[in-house]
PDB file of C-alpha atoms in Angstrom:
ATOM      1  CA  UNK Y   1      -3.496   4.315  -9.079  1.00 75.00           C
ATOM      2  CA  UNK Y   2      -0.942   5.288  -6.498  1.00 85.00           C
ATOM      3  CA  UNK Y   3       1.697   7.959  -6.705  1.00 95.00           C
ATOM      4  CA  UNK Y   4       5.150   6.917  -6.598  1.00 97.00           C
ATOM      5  CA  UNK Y   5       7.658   9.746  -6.179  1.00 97.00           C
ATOM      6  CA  UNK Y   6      11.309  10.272  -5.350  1.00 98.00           C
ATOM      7  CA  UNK Y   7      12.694  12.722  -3.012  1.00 97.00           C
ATOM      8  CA  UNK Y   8      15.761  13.776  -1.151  1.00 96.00           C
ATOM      9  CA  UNK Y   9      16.207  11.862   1.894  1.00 96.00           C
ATOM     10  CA  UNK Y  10      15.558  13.823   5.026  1.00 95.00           C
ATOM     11  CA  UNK Y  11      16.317  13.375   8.406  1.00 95.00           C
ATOM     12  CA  UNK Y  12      13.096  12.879   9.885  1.00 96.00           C
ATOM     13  CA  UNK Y  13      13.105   9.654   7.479  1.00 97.00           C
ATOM     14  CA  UNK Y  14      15.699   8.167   9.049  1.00 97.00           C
ATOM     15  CA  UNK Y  15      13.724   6.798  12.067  1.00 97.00           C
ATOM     16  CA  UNK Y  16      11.275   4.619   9.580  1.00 97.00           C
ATOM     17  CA  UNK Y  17      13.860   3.725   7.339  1.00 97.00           C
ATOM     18  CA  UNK Y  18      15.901   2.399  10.324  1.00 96.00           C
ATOM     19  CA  UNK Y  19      12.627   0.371  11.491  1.00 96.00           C
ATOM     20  CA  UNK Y  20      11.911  -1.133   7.274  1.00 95.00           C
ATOM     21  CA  UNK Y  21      15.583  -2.113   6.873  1.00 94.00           C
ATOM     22  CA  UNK Y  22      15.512  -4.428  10.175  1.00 94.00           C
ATOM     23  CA  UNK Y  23      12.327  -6.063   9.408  1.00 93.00           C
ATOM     24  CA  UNK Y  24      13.316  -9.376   9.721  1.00 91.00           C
ATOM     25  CA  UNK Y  25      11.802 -11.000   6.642  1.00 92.00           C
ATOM     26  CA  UNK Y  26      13.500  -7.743   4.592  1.00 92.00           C
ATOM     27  CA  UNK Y  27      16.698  -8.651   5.786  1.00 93.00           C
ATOM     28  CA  UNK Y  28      16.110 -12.277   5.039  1.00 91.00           C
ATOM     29  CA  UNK Y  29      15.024 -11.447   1.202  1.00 89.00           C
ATOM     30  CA  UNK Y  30      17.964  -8.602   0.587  1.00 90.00           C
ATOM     31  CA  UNK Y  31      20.282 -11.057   2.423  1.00 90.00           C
ATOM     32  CA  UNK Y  32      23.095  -8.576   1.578  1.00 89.00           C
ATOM     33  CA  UNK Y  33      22.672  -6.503   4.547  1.00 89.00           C
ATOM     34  CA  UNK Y  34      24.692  -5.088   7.348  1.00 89.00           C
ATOM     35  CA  UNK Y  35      26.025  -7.732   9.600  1.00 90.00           C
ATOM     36  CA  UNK Y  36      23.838  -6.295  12.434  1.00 93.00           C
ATOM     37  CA  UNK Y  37      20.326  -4.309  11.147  1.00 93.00           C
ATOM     38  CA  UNK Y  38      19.680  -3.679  14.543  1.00 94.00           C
ATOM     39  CA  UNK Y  39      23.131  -1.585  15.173  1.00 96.00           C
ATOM     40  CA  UNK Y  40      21.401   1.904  14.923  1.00 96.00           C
ATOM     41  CA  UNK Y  41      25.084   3.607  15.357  1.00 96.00           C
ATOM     42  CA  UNK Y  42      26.440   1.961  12.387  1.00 95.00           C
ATOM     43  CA  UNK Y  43      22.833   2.888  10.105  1.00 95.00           C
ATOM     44  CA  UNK Y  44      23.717   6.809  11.336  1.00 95.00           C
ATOM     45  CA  UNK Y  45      26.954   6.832  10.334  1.00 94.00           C
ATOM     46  CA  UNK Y  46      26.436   4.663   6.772  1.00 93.00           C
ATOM     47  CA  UNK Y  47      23.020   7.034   6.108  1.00 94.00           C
ATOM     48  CA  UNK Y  48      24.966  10.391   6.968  1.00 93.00           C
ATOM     49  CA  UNK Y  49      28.155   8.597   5.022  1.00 92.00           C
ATOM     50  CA  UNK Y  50      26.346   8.166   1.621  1.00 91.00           C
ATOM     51  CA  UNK Y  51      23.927  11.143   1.721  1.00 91.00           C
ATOM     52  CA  UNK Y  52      27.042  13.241   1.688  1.00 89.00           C
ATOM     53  CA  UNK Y  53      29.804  11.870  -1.132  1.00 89.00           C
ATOM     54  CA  UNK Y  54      29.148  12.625  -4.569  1.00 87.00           C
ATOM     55  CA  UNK Y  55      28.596  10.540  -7.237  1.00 89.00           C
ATOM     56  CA  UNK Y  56      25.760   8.719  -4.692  1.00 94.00           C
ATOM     57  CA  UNK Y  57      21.828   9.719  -5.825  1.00 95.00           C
ATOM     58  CA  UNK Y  58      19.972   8.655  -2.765  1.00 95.00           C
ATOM     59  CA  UNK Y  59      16.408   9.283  -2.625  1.00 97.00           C
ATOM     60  CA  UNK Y  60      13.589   8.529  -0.385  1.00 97.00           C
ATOM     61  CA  UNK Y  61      10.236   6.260  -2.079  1.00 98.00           C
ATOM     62  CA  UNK Y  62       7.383   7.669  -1.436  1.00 97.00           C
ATOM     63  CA  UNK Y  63       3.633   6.175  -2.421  1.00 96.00           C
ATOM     64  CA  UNK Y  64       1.028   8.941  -1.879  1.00 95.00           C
ATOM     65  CA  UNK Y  65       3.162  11.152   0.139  1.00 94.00           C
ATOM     66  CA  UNK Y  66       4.001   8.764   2.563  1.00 96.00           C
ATOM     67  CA  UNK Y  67       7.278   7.161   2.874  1.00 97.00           C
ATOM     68  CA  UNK Y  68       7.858   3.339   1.479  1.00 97.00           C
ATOM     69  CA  UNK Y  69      11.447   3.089   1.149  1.00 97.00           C
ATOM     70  CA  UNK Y  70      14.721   4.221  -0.493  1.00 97.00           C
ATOM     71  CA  UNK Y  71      16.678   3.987  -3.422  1.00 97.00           C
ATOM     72  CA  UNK Y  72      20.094   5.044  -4.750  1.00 96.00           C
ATOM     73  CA  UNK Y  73      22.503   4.451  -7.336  1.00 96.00           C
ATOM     74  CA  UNK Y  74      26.318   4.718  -6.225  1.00 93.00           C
ATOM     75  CA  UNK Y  75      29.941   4.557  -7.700  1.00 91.00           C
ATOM     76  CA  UNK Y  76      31.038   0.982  -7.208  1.00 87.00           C
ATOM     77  CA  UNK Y  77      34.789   0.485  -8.524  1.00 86.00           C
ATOM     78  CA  UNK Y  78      34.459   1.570 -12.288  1.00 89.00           C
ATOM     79  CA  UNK Y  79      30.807   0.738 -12.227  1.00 92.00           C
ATOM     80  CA  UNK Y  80      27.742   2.277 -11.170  1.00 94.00           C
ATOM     81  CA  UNK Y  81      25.456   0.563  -9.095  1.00 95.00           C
ATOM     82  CA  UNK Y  82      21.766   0.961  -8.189  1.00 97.00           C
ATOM     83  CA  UNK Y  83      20.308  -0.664  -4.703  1.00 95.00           C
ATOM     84  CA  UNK Y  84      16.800   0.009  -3.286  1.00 96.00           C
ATOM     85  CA  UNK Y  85      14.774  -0.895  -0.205  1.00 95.00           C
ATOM     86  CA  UNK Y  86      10.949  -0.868  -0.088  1.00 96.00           C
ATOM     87  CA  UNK Y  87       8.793  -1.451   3.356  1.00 95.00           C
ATOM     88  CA  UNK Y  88       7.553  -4.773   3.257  1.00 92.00           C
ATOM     89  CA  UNK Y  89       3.873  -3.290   3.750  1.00 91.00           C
ATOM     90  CA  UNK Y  90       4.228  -2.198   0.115  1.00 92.00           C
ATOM     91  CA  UNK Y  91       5.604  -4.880  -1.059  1.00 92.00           C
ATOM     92  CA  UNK Y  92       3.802  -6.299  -4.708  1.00 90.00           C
ATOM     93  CA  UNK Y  93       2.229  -3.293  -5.645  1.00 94.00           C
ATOM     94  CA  UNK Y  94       4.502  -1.849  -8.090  1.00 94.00           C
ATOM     95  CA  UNK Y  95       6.104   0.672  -5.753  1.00 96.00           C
ATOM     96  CA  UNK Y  96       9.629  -0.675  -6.558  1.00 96.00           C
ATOM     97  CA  UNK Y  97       9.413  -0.898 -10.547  1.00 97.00           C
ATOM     98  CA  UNK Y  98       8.033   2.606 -10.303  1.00 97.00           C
ATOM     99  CA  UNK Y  99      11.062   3.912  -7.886  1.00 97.00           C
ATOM    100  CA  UNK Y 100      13.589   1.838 -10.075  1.00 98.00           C
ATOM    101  CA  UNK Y 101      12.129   3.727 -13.408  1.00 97.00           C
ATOM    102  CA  UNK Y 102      11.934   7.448 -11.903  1.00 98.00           C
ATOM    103  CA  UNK Y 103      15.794   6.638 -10.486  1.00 98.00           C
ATOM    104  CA  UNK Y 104      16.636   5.570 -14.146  1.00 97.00           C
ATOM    105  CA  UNK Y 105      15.287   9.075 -15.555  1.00 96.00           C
ATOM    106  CA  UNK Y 106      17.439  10.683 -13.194  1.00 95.00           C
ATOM    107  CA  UNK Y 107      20.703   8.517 -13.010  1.00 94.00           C
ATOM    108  CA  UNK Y 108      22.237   8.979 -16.605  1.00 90.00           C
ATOM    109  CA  UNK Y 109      25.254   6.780 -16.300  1.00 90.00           C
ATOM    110  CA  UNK Y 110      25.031   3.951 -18.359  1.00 94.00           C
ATOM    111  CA  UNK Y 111      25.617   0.714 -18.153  1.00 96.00           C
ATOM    112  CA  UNK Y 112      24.114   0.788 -14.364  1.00 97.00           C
ATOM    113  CA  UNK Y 113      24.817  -2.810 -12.337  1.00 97.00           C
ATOM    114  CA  UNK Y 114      22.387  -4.406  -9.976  1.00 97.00           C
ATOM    115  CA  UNK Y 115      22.850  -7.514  -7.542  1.00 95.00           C
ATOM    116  CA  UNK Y 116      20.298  -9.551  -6.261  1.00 95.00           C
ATOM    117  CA  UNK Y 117      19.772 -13.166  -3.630  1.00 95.00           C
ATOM    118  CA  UNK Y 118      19.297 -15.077  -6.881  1.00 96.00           C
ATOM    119  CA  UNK Y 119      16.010 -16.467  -4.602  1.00 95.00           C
ATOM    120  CA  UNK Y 120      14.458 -12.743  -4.254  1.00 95.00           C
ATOM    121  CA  UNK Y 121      12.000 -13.709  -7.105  1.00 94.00           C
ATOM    122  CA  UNK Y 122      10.704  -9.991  -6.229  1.00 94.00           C
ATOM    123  CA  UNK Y 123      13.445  -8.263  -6.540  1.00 95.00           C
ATOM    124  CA  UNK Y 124      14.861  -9.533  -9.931  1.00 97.00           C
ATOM    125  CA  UNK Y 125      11.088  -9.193 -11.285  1.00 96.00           C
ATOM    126  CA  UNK Y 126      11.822  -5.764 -10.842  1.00 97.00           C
ATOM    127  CA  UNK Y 127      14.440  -5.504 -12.227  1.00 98.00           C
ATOM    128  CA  UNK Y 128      13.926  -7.006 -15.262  1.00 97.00           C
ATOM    129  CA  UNK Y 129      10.539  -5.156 -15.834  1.00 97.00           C
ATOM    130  CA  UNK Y 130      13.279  -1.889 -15.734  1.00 97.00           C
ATOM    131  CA  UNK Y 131      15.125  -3.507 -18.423  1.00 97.00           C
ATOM    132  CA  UNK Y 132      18.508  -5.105 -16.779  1.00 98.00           C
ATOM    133  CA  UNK Y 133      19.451  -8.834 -17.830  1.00 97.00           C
ATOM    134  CA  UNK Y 134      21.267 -11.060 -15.524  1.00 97.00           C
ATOM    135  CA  UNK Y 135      24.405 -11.130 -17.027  1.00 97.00           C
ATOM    136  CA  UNK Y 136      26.426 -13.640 -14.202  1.00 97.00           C
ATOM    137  CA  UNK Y 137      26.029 -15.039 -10.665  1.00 97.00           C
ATOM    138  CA  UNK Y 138      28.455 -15.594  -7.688  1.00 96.00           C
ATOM    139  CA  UNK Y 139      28.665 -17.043  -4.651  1.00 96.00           C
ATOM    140  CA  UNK Y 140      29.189 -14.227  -1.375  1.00 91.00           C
ATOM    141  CA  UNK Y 141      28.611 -14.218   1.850  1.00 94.00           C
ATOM    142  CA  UNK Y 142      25.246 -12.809   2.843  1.00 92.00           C
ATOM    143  CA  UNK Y 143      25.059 -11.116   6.230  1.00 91.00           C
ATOM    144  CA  UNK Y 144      20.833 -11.490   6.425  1.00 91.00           C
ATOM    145  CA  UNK Y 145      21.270 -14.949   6.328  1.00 93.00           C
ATOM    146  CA  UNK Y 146      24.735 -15.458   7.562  1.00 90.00           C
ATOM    147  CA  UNK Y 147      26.254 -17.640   5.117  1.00 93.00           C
ATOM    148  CA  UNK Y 148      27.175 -18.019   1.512  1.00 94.00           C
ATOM    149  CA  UNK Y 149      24.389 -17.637  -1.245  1.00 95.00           C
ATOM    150  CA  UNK Y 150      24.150 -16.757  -5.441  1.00 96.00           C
ATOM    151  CA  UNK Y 151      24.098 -13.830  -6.643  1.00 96.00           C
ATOM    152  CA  UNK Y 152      22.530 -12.808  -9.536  1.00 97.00           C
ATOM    153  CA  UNK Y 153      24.227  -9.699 -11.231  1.00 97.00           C
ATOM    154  CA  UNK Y 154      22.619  -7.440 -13.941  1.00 97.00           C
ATOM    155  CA  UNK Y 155      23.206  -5.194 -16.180  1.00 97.00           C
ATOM    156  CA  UNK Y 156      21.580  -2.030 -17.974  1.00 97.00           C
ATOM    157  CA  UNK Y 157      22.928  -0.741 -21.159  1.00 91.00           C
ATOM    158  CA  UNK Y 158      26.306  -1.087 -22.564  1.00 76.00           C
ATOM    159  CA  UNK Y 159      27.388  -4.119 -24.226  1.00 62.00           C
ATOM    160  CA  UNK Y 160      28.273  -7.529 -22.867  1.00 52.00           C
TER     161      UNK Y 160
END
């Protein structure tokens, strides 16, 4: 079985993670994306924005030592939030429920929020197998596919 682990983000990740968050098919299933995944200016400044404010527990995925995404929960309003992005290469092999579970263990906030394309079949699978319920939808404009699209929001803890 493969070893998924979480670690600080470094900056010699920053070149792959660039490259997995333009893949075109990514951007098209996480539809909530920058407006442009190819401006590498604008993935510097949000990567060396987030990695610095508190409250934000970013962490680089890896699956036997090698990197295979990222992962972070953040302050969102009065909420927290948690957000992930895995390579497509390791896509359906678990690597994301495992991430989502370790980030869990370390994130103790509770309730923790989640949004999802209410089409990313993946991603909500996930989700669910970590224990958050849909608890609404909405419609918002979705930069990966450049127009309006549901939402599916969920929830972790707390009460309804």
């Amino acid at each position: 079985m493969a070893v998924v682990a979480l670690r600080p983000v470094q900056d010699a990740d920053l070149d792959a993670l660039f490259e997995q968050m333009r893949d075109p098919e990514g951007v098209r299933m996480a539809a909530f994306t920058p407006e442009d995944p190819d401006d590498r200016n604008a993935f510097d400044a949000h990567m060396a924005r987030v990695r610095s404010l508190p409250g934000i527990t970013m962490r680089a995925v890896t699956c036997d030592g090698h990197l295979a995404g990222s992962i972070a929960s953040f302050p969102d309003g009065n909420q927290t939030e948690v957000t992930y992005w895995i390579d497509r290469a390791a896509w359906g092999k678990g690597i994301a429920t495992r991430a989502l579970a370790l980030l869990l263990e370390l994130v103790p906030a509770r309730p923790l929020y989640a949004r999802a394309a209410s089409d990313n079949a993946g991603s909500l699978r996930v989700l669910e197998k970590c224990g958050f319920t849909a608890v609404g939808t909405e419609k918002s404009f979705a930069a990966g596919r450049n127009e309006d699209i549901e939402e599916t929001i969920l929830r972790l803890g707390g009460s309804a």
